[in-house]
Short mmCIF file of C-alpha atoms and ligand atoms in Angstrom, two decimals:
data_model
loop_
_atom_site.label_atom_id
_atom_site.label_comp_id
_atom_site.label_asym_id
_atom_site.label_seq_id
_atom_site.Cartn_x
_atom_site.Cartn_y
_atom_site.Cartn_z
CA MET A 254 113.00 101.58 82.53
CA LYS A 255 113.37 103.63 78.69
CA ALA A 256 114.92 106.66 81.04
CA LEU A 257 117.04 103.94 82.65
CA SER A 258 118.46 101.55 79.91
CA GLY A 259 120.87 103.93 77.92
CA LEU A 260 123.22 104.66 81.06
CA SER A 261 125.87 102.46 80.88
CA TYR A 262 126.08 101.74 84.46
CA PHE A 263 122.98 100.58 84.11
CA GLU A 264 122.22 96.89 83.76
CA LEU A 265 118.95 95.14 84.40
CA MET A 266 119.18 91.08 85.19
CA ARG A 267 116.13 89.13 86.41
CA HIS A 268 117.21 87.15 89.73
CA ASP A 269 114.96 85.76 92.23
CA ILE A 270 116.42 86.91 95.37
CA THR A 271 115.91 83.32 97.65
CA PHE A 272 119.08 82.16 95.73
CA PRO A 273 122.30 83.55 96.40
CA LEU A 274 123.38 86.58 94.14
CA TYR A 275 127.32 87.55 93.27
CA VAL A 276 127.36 91.49 91.95
CA GLU A 277 129.05 94.03 92.75
CA VAL A 278 127.56 97.15 93.91
CA ASP A 279 127.42 100.27 96.02
CA GLU A 280 124.07 99.92 97.37
CA ILE A 281 120.86 98.24 98.09
CA CYS A 282 117.40 98.31 98.22
CA ASN A 283 115.25 94.91 98.57
CA LEU A 284 111.74 95.48 97.84
CA ALA A 285 111.36 92.09 96.22
CA CYS A 286 107.65 90.58 97.40
CA PRO A 287 105.10 91.14 95.57
CA ALA A 288 102.52 93.71 97.79
CA SER A 289 98.91 92.89 96.62
CA PRO A 290 97.14 90.56 98.46
CA ILE A 291 95.79 88.50 95.58
CA HIS A 292 99.32 88.24 94.42
CA TYR A 293 101.12 87.25 97.78
CA GLN A 294 97.62 84.89 98.44
CA SER A 295 98.60 82.83 95.18
CA ASP A 296 101.96 81.30 95.85
CA PRO A 297 102.46 81.86 99.55
CA VAL A 298 105.56 79.95 100.53
CA GLN A 299 107.23 81.52 98.00
CA THR A 300 105.87 84.93 99.08
CA THR A 301 107.58 84.02 102.84
CA LYS A 302 110.94 82.16 100.92
CA THR A 303 110.79 85.71 99.39
CA SER A 304 111.07 87.73 102.62
CA VAL A 305 112.83 85.31 104.87
CA HIS A 306 115.39 83.85 102.40
CA GLY A 307 115.29 86.95 100.58
CA ALA A 308 116.61 88.62 104.01
CA ILE A 309 119.17 86.65 104.52
CA ASN A 310 120.72 86.66 100.47
CA MET A 311 120.47 90.44 100.20
CA PRO A 312 122.40 91.37 103.89
CA GLY A 313 124.67 88.42 103.06
CA LEU A 314 125.80 90.11 99.85
CA ALA A 315 125.43 93.91 101.20
CA ARG A 316 128.31 92.31 104.01
CA ARG A 317 130.95 90.90 101.33
CA VAL A 318 130.78 94.20 99.12
CA LYS A 319 130.47 96.68 102.82
CA ALA A 320 127.05 98.43 100.66
CA LYS A 321 124.28 99.89 102.57
CA ILE A 322 121.29 98.27 102.64
CA PHE A 323 117.31 99.42 102.74
CA GLN A 324 114.13 97.13 103.23
CA ALA A 325 110.75 97.20 102.04
CA SER A 326 109.00 96.34 104.99
CA ALA A 327 105.29 97.11 105.60
CA SER A 328 102.38 98.74 107.58
CA GLU A 329 102.09 94.70 108.05
CA VAL A 330 103.48 94.06 110.92
CA TYR A 331 101.56 96.02 112.78
CA GLY A 332 98.54 93.44 111.42
CA ASP A 333 94.87 94.39 112.60
CA PRO A 334 96.41 97.43 114.56
CA HIS A 335 95.34 98.17 118.40
CA ILE A 336 96.54 100.75 118.72
CA HIS A 337 95.90 103.92 116.20
CA PRO A 338 97.44 105.16 114.77
CA GLN A 339 100.62 103.36 114.03
CA THR A 340 104.01 104.49 115.36
CA GLU A 341 107.10 102.70 114.88
CA SER A 342 106.75 101.63 118.76
CA TYR A 343 103.76 99.17 118.04
CA ARG A 344 104.20 95.42 118.36
CA GLY A 345 101.14 95.00 116.27
CA ASN A 346 98.06 92.14 116.28
CA VAL A 347 99.81 89.96 113.55
CA SER A 348 97.76 86.11 112.99
CA CYS A 349 100.56 83.99 112.42
CA ILE A 350 98.71 80.89 110.11
CA GLY A 351 96.03 83.44 108.18
CA LEU A 352 95.60 84.23 104.84
CA ARG A 353 98.00 87.84 106.14
CA SER A 354 100.72 85.61 107.30
CA CYS A 355 102.68 84.60 104.28
CA TYR A 356 103.47 88.05 104.24
CA ASP A 357 103.11 89.82 107.77
CA GLU A 358 105.47 86.87 109.46
CA GLY A 359 107.57 86.98 106.37
CA LYS A 360 108.22 90.70 106.78
CA ARG A 361 108.29 90.86 110.70
CA CYS A 362 110.79 87.82 110.07
CA ALA A 363 112.84 90.19 107.49
CA GLU A 364 113.42 92.95 110.18
CA THR A 365 114.38 89.87 112.33
CA LEU A 366 117.60 89.46 109.81
CA PHE A 367 118.24 93.32 109.04
CA PHE A 368 118.14 93.83 113.04
CA ASP A 369 120.57 91.13 113.89
CA TYR A 370 123.14 91.37 110.77
CA HIS A 371 122.99 95.10 111.60
CA ARG A 372 124.20 94.74 115.51
CA GLN A 373 125.97 91.11 114.74
CA HIS A 374 127.36 91.83 111.37
CA GLY A 375 127.44 96.06 112.03
CA LEU A 376 125.73 96.13 108.53
CA ASN A 377 124.27 99.48 107.49
CA ILE A 378 120.93 98.96 106.94
CA LYS A 379 116.98 101.90 105.89
CA VAL A 380 114.39 99.53 107.68
CA ALA A 381 111.77 101.49 105.54
CA ARG A 382 107.56 100.30 107.32
CA ILE A 383 105.87 101.32 104.18
CA PHE A 384 102.00 102.06 104.07
CA ASN A 385 99.17 102.04 101.13
CA THR A 386 100.88 103.00 98.58
CA TYR A 387 99.47 103.94 94.81
CA GLY A 388 99.82 105.72 91.28
CA PRO A 389 100.64 105.21 87.18
CA HIS A 390 102.37 102.56 86.39
CA MET A 391 101.10 100.66 88.50
CA HIS A 392 99.41 96.77 86.78
CA PRO A 393 95.95 97.12 86.22
CA ASP A 394 95.42 93.45 87.01
CA ASP A 395 97.67 94.68 90.26
CA GLY A 396 94.62 93.87 92.61
CA ARG A 397 94.87 96.97 95.07
CA VAL A 398 91.48 98.95 96.13
CA VAL A 399 92.85 101.80 94.02
CA SER A 400 93.47 100.18 90.50
CA ASN A 401 91.48 98.20 91.09
CA PHE A 402 88.07 101.18 91.67
CA ILE A 403 89.64 103.06 88.80
CA ILE A 404 89.57 100.92 86.21
CA GLN A 405 85.80 99.39 87.18
CA ALA A 406 85.21 103.45 87.22
CA LEU A 407 86.57 104.49 84.03
CA ARG A 408 84.86 100.87 82.25
CA GLY A 409 81.27 101.96 83.85
CA ASP A 410 81.69 98.13 85.63
CA PRO A 411 80.69 97.95 89.30
CA VAL A 412 82.71 99.26 92.14
CA THR A 413 82.89 96.15 94.69
CA ILE A 414 83.97 96.80 97.67
CA TYR A 415 85.06 93.95 100.29
CA GLY A 416 82.95 94.48 103.38
CA ASP A 417 81.05 97.60 104.26
CA GLY A 418 83.48 99.95 103.00
CA SER A 419 84.12 100.83 106.83
CA GLN A 420 87.28 99.55 107.25
CA THR A 421 89.58 102.62 106.58
CA ARG A 422 93.59 102.89 104.84
CA SER A 423 95.59 105.93 104.49
CA PHE A 424 96.63 106.29 101.26
CA CYS A 425 100.56 107.47 100.13
CA TYR A 426 100.90 108.76 96.05
CA VAL A 427 103.99 107.57 94.52
CA ASP A 428 106.23 110.31 94.31
CA ASP A 429 106.15 111.38 98.11
CA LEU A 430 106.99 108.08 99.09
CA THR A 431 110.24 107.72 96.31
CA GLU A 432 111.10 111.30 97.71
CA ALA A 433 111.36 109.70 101.25
CA PHE A 434 113.06 106.37 99.93
CA ILE A 435 116.04 109.09 98.67
CA ARG A 436 116.42 111.23 101.64
CA PHE A 437 116.49 107.85 104.44
CA MET A 438 119.26 106.32 102.08
CA ASP A 439 120.80 110.04 102.30
CA SER A 440 120.24 109.79 105.92
CA PRO A 441 122.99 109.51 109.45
CA ASP A 442 124.15 106.13 109.05
CA ASP A 443 122.86 105.96 113.11
CA PHE A 444 119.39 106.31 111.72
CA THR A 445 118.32 102.57 110.37
CA GLY A 446 114.67 102.90 111.12
CA PRO A 447 112.05 101.19 111.34
CA VAL A 448 110.41 104.63 110.24
CA ASN A 449 106.39 104.62 108.96
CA LEU A 450 106.73 105.83 105.98
CA GLY A 451 102.61 106.75 104.34
CA ASN A 452 100.60 109.70 104.23
CA PRO A 453 98.53 109.75 107.76
CA ARG A 454 95.35 111.08 105.74
CA GLU A 455 92.70 108.41 106.83
CA PHE A 456 89.73 107.35 104.41
CA THR A 457 86.98 104.85 105.15
CA ILE A 458 87.09 102.60 101.14
CA LEU A 459 83.31 103.71 101.22
CA GLU A 460 85.23 107.56 101.26
CA LEU A 461 86.87 106.48 98.59
CA ALA A 462 84.98 104.49 95.97
CA GLU A 463 82.70 107.31 96.44
CA LYS A 464 85.65 110.26 95.56
CA ILE A 465 86.55 107.60 92.15
CA ILE A 466 83.59 107.59 90.49
CA ARG A 467 83.24 111.18 91.24
CA LEU A 468 86.76 112.11 90.04
CA THR A 469 86.06 109.65 86.84
CA GLY A 470 82.76 111.09 86.62
CA SER A 471 81.39 107.13 85.84
CA CYS A 472 78.02 106.18 85.93
CA SER A 473 79.40 102.57 88.42
CA GLU A 474 77.56 101.00 90.93
CA ILE A 475 78.52 100.33 94.30
CA VAL A 476 78.73 96.87 94.98
CA PHE A 477 79.15 94.91 98.48
CA SER A 478 81.03 91.60 98.89
CA SER A 479 82.33 89.91 101.63
CA LEU A 480 85.85 91.06 103.41
CA PRO A 481 88.49 89.01 103.14
CA SER A 482 89.55 87.34 106.69
CA ASP A 483 92.26 89.28 108.71
CA ASP A 484 91.42 92.11 106.60
CA PRO A 485 92.86 95.02 108.85
CA LYS A 486 89.50 97.71 109.93
CA GLN A 487 92.02 100.36 110.23
CA ARG A 488 94.88 101.58 109.04
CA GLN A 489 97.02 104.96 109.61
CA PRO A 490 100.98 106.05 109.74
CA ASP A 491 102.43 108.37 112.61
CA ILE A 492 104.64 109.93 110.54
CA ARG A 493 106.64 112.17 113.22
CA LEU A 494 109.96 110.00 113.68
CA ALA A 495 110.37 110.63 109.51
CA LYS A 496 109.13 114.00 110.12
CA GLU A 497 111.78 114.68 112.47
CA LYS A 498 114.70 112.52 110.78
CA LEU A 499 114.33 113.39 107.29
CA GLY A 500 112.64 116.66 107.53
CA TRP A 501 109.72 114.46 105.93
CA GLU A 502 105.92 114.23 104.55
CA PRO A 503 103.67 113.54 101.42
CA GLU A 504 102.41 117.17 99.44
CA ILE A 505 100.65 115.21 97.02
CA PRO A 506 96.78 114.93 98.60
CA LEU A 507 94.14 111.85 97.84
CA GLU A 508 92.70 114.53 95.09
CA GLU A 509 96.20 114.94 93.79
CA GLY A 510 97.84 111.65 92.89
CA LEU A 511 93.84 109.72 91.91
CA ARG A 512 93.38 112.26 89.28
CA ARG A 513 97.34 111.23 88.14
CA THR A 514 96.66 107.47 88.27
CA ILE A 515 93.22 107.99 86.76
CA LYS A 516 95.10 109.75 83.59
CA TYR A 517 97.19 107.27 83.07
CA PHE A 518 94.99 104.15 83.68
CA ASP A 519 92.28 106.32 81.84
CA ALA A 520 95.56 106.91 78.09
CA LEU A 521 96.06 102.69 78.88
CA LEU A 522 92.74 101.77 78.33
CA ALA A 523 91.96 103.70 75.40
CA LYS A 524 94.83 102.05 74.43
CA ASN A 525 94.60 98.67 74.36
CA LYS A 526 90.68 99.29 73.09
CA THR A 527 92.81 100.13 69.67
CA GLY A 528 94.67 96.98 70.14
CA LEU A 529 98.29 98.33 71.21
CA LYS A 530 99.92 96.69 74.40
CA ASN A 531 101.13 98.58 76.98
N1 LIG B 245 125.51 85.72 99.50
C1 LIG B 245 125.11 86.14 98.11
N2 LIG B 245 125.76 86.96 97.78
C2 LIG B 245 127.10 87.81 98.33
C3 LIG B 245 127.29 86.82 99.67
C4 LIG B 245 126.06 86.06 100.47
O1 LIG B 245 124.01 86.43 97.84
O2 LIG B 245 128.21 88.21 97.76
C5 LIG B 245 124.62 84.54 100.51
C6 LIG B 245 124.93 83.45 100.43
O3 LIG B 245 123.57 82.03 100.48
C7 LIG B 245 124.98 83.77 102.22
C8 LIG B 245 124.07 83.87 102.85
O4 LIG B 245 124.21 85.23 101.62
O5 LIG B 245 124.65 81.55 102.29
C9 LIG B 245 124.47 84.99 104.05
O6 LIG B 245 125.58 85.29 103.79
P1 LIG B 245 126.66 85.80 105.43
O7 LIG B 245 128.18 86.27 104.69
O8 LIG B 245 125.39 86.03 106.24
O9 LIG B 245 126.64 83.76 105.79
P2 LIG B 245 127.09 82.79 105.23
O10 LIG B 245 126.37 81.91 104.86
O11 LIG B 245 128.26 82.65 104.11
O12 LIG B 245 128.22 82.19 105.81
N1 LIG B 246 89.11 96.11 99.16
C1 LIG B 246 88.09 96.76 98.41
N2 LIG B 246 88.14 96.49 96.98
C2 LIG B 246 88.91 95.99 96.49
C3 LIG B 246 90.23 95.83 96.81
C4 LIG B 246 90.71 96.36 98.06
O1 LIG B 246 87.43 96.84 99.29
O2 LIG B 246 87.98 95.25 95.11
C5 LIG B 246 89.65 96.43 100.28
C6 LIG B 246 90.62 95.75 101.10
O3 LIG B 246 89.62 94.56 101.44
C7 LIG B 246 90.78 95.98 102.12
C8 LIG B 246 91.34 97.47 101.62
O4 LIG B 246 90.14 97.52 100.11
O5 LIG B 246 90.13 96.34 103.01
C9 LIG B 246 92.85 97.62 101.16
O6 LIG B 246 92.39 96.45 100.04
P1 LIG B 246 94.31 96.25 99.79
O7 LIG B 246 94.07 95.43 98.96
O8 LIG B 246 94.30 97.68 98.29
O9 LIG B 246 95.37 96.47 100.51
P2 LIG B 246 95.92 96.07 102.25
O10 LIG B 246 95.89 97.52 102.92
O11 LIG B 246 94.48 94.90 102.29
O12 LIG B 246 97.05 95.43 101.63
#
């Protein structure tokens, strides 16, 4: 943010996209909606509104100013998937009444709106399905697995695995993902997506915990608690489409990304200990 605030053409606005927004812009990236289960489940009605009303107001804005618009969709549109790895043609296995539904169905409906705006109004859309992503500058209270485990390990607190740790995720380092965003926005207009963006290397949550304990040199123990409902058992993106259309694949292996993220949180915790705010 500091790097941008000095630029004369940069303006920061705080706005809730469930309400209309009238601004003049060239391109729009809609990343609105908390992605961490504890955050999006704390106000589930607002979560659905953010995805659904946001996917009317932002395409409405894009339509008026004739802007290209990026939509951050998610691997959650696949729910607890029955096919593995997940390809873009898979239609998913999502509960419409569970704890995760506000996020999952919100993202699904947002995709519907984007594709209808595309077909009905010729809107130039770019829909990406983002898989688990991590890296420096995550909020320490984010609540997702990578930042939770790193902070717990650095503090020497127990590392909390939900369930038995056999569920899997595939983690993408943030720099790899932003590179894909940029390539996608610059790709030909007829490539609308949806396209999976993520790192196809899959790990169990237990493997992740052990890796983080080792890389931090921590003496934390691992504790197991109950698995939240509808927690997907496995997740791995099939990224052949992104490779073919964007010439992209992730470059940062999990260990390297974790080292960089651990370094960030280590410095942050040290700063907070000396009484400075982050
Ligand atoms: N909208 C907005 N900014 C704009 C244009 C539209 O926030 O610059 C919102 C507005 O609330 C509108 C919605 O986007 O109702 C959908 O716009 P669209 O053009 O699809 O339909 P409208 O409702 O205007 O017929
Ligand atoms: N998880 C965990 N301990 C934590 C946080 C998450 O075991 O402290 C598990 C969670 O149950 C899920 C996986 O790690 O199986 C990934 O969770 P996260 O909230 O990061 O994202 P999700 O992919 O579930 O949206």
